[in-house]
mmCIF file with all atom_site columns, N, CA and C in Angstrom:
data_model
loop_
_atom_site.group_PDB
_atom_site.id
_atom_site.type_symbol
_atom_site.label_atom_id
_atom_site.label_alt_id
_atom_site.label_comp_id
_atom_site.label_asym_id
_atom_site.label_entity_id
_atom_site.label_seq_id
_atom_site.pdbx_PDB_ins_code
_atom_site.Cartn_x
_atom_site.Cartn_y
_atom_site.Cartn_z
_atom_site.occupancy
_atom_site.B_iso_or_equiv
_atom_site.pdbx_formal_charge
_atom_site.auth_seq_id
_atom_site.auth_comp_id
_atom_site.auth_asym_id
_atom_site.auth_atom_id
_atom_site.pdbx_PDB_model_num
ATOM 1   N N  . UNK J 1 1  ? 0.842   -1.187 0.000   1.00 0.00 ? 1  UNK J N  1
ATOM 2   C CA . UNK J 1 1  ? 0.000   0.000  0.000   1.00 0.00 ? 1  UNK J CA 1
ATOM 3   C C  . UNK J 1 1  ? 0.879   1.240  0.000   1.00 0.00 ? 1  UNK J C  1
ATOM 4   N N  . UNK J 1 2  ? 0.359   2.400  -0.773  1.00 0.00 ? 2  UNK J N  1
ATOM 5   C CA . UNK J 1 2  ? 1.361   3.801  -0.539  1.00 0.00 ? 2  UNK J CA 1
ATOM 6   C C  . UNK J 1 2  ? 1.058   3.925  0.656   1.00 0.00 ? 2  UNK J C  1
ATOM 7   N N  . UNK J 1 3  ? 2.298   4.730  0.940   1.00 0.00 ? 3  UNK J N  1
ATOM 8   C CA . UNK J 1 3  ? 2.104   5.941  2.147   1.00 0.00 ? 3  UNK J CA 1
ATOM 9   C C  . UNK J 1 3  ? 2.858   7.219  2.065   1.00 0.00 ? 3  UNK J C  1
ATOM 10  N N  . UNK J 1 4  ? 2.238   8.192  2.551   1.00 0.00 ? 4  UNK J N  1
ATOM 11  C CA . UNK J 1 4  ? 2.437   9.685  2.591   1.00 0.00 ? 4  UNK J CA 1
ATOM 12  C C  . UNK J 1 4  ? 3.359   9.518  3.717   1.00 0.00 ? 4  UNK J C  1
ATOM 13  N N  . UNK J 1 5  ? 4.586   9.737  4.874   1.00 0.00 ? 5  UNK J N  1
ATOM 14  C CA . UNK J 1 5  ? 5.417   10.090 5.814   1.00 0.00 ? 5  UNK J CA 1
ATOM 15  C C  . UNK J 1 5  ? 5.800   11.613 5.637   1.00 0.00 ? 5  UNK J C  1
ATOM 16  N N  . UNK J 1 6  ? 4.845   12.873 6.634   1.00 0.00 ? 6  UNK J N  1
ATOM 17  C CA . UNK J 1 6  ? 5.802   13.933 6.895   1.00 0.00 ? 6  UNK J CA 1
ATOM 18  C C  . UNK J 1 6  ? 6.096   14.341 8.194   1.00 0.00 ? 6  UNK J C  1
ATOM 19  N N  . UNK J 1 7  ? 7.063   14.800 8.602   1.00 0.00 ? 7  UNK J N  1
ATOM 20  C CA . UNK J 1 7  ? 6.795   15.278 9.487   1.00 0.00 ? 7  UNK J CA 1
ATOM 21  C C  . UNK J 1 7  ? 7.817   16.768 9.999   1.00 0.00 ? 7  UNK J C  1
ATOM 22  N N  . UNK J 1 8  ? 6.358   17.792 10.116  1.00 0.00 ? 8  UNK J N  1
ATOM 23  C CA . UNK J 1 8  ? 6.564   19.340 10.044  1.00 0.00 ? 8  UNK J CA 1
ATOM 24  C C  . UNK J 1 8  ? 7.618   19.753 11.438  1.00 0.00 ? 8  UNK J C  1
ATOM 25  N N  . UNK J 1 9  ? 8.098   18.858 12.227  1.00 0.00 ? 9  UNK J N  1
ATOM 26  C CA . UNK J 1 9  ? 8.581   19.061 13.619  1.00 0.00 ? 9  UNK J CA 1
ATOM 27  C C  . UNK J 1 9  ? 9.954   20.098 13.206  1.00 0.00 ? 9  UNK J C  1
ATOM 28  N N  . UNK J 1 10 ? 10.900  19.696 11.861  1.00 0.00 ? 10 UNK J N  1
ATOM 29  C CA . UNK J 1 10 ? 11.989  20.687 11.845  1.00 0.00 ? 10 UNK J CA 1
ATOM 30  C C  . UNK J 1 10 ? 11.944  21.690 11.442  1.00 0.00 ? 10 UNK J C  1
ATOM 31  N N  . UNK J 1 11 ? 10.791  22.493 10.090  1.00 0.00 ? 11 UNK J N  1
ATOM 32  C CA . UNK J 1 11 ? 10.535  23.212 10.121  1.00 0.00 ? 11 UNK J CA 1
ATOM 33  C C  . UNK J 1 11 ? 9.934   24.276 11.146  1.00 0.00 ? 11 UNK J C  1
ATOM 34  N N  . UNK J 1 12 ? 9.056   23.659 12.059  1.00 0.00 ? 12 UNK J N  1
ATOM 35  C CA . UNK J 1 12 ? 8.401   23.988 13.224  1.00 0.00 ? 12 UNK J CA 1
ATOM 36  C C  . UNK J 1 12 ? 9.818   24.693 13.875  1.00 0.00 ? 12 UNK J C  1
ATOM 37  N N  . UNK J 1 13 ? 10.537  24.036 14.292  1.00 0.00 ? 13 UNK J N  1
ATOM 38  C CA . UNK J 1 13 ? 11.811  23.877 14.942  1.00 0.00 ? 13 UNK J CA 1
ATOM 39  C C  . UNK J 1 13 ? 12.537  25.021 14.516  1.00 0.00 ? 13 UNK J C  1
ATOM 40  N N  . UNK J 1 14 ? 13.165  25.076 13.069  1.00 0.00 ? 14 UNK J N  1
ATOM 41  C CA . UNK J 1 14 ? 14.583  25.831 12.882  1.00 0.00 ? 14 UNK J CA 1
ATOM 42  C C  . UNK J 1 14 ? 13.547  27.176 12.178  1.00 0.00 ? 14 UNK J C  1
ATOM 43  N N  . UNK J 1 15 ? 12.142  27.342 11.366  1.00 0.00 ? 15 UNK J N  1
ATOM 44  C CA . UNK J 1 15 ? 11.848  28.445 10.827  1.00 0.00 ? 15 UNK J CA 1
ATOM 45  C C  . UNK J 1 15 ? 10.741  29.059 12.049  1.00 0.00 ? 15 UNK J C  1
ATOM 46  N N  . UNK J 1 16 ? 10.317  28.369 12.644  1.00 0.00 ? 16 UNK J N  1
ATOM 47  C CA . UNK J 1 16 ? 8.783   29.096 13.516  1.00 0.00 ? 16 UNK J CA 1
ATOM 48  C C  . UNK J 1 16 ? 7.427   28.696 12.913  1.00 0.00 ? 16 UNK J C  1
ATOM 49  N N  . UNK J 1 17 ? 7.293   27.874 11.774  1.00 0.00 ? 17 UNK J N  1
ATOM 50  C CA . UNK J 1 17 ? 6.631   27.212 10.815  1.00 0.00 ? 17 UNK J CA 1
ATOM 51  C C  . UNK J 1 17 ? 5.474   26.234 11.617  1.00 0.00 ? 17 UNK J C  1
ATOM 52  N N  . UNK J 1 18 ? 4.319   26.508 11.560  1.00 0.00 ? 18 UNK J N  1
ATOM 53  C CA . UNK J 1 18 ? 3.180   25.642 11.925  1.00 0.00 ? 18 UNK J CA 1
ATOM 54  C C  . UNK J 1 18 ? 2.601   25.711 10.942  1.00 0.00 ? 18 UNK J C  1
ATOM 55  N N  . UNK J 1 19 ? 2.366   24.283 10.205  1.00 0.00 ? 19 UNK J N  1
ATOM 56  C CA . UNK J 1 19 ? 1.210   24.260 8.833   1.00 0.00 ? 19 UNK J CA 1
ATOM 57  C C  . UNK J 1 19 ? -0.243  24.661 9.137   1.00 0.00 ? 19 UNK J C  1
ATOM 58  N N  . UNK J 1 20 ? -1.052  24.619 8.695   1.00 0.00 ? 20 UNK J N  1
ATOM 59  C CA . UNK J 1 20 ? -2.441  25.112 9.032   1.00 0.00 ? 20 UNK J CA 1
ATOM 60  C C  . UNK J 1 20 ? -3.282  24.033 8.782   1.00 0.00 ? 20 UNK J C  1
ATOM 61  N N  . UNK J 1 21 ? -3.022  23.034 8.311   1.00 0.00 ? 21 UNK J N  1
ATOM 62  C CA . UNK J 1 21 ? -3.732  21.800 8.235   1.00 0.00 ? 21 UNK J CA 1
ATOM 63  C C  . UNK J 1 21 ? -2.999  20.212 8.290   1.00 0.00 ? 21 UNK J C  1
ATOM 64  N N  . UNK J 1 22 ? -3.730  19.665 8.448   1.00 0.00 ? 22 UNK J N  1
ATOM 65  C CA . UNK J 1 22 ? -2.776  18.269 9.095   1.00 0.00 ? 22 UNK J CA 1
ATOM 66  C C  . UNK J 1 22 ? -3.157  17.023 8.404   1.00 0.00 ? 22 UNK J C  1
ATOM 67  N N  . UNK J 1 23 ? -4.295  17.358 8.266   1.00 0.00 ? 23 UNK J N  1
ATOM 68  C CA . UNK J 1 23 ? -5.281  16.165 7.149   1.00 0.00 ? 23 UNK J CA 1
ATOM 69  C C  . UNK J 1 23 ? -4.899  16.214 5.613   1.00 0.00 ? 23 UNK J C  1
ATOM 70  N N  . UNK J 1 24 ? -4.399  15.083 5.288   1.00 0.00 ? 24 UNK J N  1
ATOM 71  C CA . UNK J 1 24 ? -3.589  14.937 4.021   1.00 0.00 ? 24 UNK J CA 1
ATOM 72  C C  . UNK J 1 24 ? -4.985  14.767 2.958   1.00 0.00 ? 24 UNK J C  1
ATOM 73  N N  . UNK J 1 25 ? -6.051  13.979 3.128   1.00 0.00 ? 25 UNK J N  1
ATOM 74  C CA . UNK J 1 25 ? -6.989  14.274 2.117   1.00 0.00 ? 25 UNK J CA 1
ATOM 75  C C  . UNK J 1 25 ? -7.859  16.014 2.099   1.00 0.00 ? 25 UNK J C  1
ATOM 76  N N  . UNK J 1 26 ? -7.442  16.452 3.312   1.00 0.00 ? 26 UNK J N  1
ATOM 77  C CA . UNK J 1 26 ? -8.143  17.998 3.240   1.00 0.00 ? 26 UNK J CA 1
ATOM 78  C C  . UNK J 1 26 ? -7.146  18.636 2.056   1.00 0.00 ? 26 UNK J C  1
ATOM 79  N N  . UNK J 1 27 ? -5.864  18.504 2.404   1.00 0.00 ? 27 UNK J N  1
ATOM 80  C CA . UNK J 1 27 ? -4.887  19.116 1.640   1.00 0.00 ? 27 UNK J CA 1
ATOM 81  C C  . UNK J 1 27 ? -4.779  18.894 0.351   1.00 0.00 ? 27 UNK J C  1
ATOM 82  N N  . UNK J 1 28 ? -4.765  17.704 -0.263  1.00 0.00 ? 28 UNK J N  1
ATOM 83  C CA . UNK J 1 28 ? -4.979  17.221 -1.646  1.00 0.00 ? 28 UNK J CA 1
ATOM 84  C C  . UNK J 1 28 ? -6.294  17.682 -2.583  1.00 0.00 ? 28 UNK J C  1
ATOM 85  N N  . UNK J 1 29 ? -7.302  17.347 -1.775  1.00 0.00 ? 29 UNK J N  1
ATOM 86  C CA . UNK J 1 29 ? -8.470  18.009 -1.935  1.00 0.00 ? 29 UNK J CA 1
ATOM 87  C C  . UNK J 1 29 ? -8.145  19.582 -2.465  1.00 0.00 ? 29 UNK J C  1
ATOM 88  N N  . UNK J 1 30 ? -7.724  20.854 -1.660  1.00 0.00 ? 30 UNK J N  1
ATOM 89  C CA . UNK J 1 30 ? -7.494  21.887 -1.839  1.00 0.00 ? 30 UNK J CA 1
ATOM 90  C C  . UNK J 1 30 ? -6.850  22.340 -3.007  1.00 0.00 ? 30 UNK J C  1
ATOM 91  N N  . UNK J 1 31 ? -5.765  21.428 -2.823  1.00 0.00 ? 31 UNK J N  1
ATOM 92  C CA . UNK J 1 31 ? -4.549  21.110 -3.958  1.00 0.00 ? 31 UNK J CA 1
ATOM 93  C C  . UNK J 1 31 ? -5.243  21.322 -5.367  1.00 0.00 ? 31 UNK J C  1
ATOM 94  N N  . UNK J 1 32 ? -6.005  20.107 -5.366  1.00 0.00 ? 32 UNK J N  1
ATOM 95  C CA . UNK J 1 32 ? -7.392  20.051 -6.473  1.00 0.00 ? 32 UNK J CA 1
ATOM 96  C C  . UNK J 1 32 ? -8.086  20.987 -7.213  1.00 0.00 ? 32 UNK J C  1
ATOM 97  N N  . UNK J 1 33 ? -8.818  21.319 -6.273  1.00 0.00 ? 33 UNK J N  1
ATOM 98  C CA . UNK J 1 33 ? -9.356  22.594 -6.400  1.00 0.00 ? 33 UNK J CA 1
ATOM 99  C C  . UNK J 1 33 ? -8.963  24.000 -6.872  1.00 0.00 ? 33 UNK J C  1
ATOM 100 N N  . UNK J 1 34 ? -7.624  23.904 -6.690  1.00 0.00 ? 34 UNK J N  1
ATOM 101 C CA . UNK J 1 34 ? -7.030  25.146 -6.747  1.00 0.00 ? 34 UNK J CA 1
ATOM 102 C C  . UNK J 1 34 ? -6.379  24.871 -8.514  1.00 0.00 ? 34 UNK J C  1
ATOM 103 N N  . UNK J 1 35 ? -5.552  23.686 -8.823  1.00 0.00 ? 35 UNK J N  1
ATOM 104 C CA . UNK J 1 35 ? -5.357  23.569 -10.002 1.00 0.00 ? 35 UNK J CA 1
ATOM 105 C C  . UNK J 1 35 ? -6.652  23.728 -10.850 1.00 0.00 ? 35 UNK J C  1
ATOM 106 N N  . UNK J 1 36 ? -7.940  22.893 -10.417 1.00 0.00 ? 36 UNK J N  1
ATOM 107 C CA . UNK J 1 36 ? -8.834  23.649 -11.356 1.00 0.00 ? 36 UNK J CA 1
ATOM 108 C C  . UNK J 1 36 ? -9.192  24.818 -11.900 1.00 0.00 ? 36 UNK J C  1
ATOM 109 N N  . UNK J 1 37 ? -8.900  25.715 -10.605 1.00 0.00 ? 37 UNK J N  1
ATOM 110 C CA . UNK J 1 37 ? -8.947  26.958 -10.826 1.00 0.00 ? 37 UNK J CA 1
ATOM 111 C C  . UNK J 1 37 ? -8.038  27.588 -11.752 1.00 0.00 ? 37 UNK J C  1
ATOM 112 N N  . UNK J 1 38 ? -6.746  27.401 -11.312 1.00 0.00 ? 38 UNK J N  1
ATOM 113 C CA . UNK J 1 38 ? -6.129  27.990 -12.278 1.00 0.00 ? 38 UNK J CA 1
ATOM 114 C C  . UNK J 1 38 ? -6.051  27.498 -13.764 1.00 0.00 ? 38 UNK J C  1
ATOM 115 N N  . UNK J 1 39 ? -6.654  25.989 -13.673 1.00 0.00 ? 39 UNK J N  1
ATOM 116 C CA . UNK J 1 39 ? -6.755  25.465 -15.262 1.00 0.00 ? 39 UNK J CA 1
ATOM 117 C C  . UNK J 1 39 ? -8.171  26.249 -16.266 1.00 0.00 ? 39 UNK J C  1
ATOM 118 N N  . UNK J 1 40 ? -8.822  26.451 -15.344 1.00 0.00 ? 40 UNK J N  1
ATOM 119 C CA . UNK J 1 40 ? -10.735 27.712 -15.634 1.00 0.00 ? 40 UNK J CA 1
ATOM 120 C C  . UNK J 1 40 ? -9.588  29.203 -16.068 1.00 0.00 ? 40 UNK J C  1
ATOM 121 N N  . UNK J 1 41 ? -8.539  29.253 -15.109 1.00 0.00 ? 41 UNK J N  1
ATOM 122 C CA . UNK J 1 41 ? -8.431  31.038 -15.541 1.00 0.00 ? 41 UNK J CA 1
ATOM 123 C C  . UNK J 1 41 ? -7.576  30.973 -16.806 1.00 0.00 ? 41 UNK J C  1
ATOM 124 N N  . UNK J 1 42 ? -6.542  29.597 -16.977 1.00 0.00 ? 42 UNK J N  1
ATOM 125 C CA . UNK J 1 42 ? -5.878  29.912 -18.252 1.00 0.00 ? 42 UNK J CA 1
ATOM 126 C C  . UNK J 1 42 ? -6.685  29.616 -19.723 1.00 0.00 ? 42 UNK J C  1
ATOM 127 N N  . UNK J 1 43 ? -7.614  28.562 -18.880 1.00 0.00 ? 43 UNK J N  1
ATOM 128 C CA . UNK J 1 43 ? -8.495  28.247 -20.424 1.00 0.00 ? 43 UNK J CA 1
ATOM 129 C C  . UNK J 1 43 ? -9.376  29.750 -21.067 1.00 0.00 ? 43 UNK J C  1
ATOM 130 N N  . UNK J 1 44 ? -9.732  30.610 -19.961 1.00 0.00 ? 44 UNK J N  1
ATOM 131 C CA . UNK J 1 44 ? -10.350 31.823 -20.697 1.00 0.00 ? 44 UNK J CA 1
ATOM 132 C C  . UNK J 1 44 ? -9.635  32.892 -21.460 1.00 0.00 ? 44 UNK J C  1
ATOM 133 N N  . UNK J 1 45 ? -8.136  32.817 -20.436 1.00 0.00 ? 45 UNK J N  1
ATOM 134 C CA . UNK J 1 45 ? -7.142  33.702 -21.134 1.00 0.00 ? 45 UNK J CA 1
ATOM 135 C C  . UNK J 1 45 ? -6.436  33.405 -22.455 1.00 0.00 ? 45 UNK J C  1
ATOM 136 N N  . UNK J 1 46 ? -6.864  32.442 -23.215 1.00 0.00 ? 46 UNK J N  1
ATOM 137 C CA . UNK J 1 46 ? -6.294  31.472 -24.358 1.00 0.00 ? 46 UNK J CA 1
ATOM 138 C C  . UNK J 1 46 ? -7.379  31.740 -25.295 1.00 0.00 ? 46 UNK J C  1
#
């Protein structure tokens, strides 16, 4: 089976870095969404 392994603890650590979400299907999801978007804004600008 895949698996996703991250873990934000060194960023946290050496930049001051807390992600804002933790849920890997929330994030992908978003991910999603957002390429659609920008795939809607280039298809009009074309």
């Amino acid at each position: 089976a895949a698996a996703v392994v991250a873990n934000s603890e060194l960023a946290r650590k050496e930049l001051g870095w807390t992600p804002q979400r933790d849920d890997l299907d929330l994030i992908v999801n978003d991910a999603l969404a957002w390429e659609r978007i920008l795939t809607t804004k280039n298809s009009v600008r074309n």
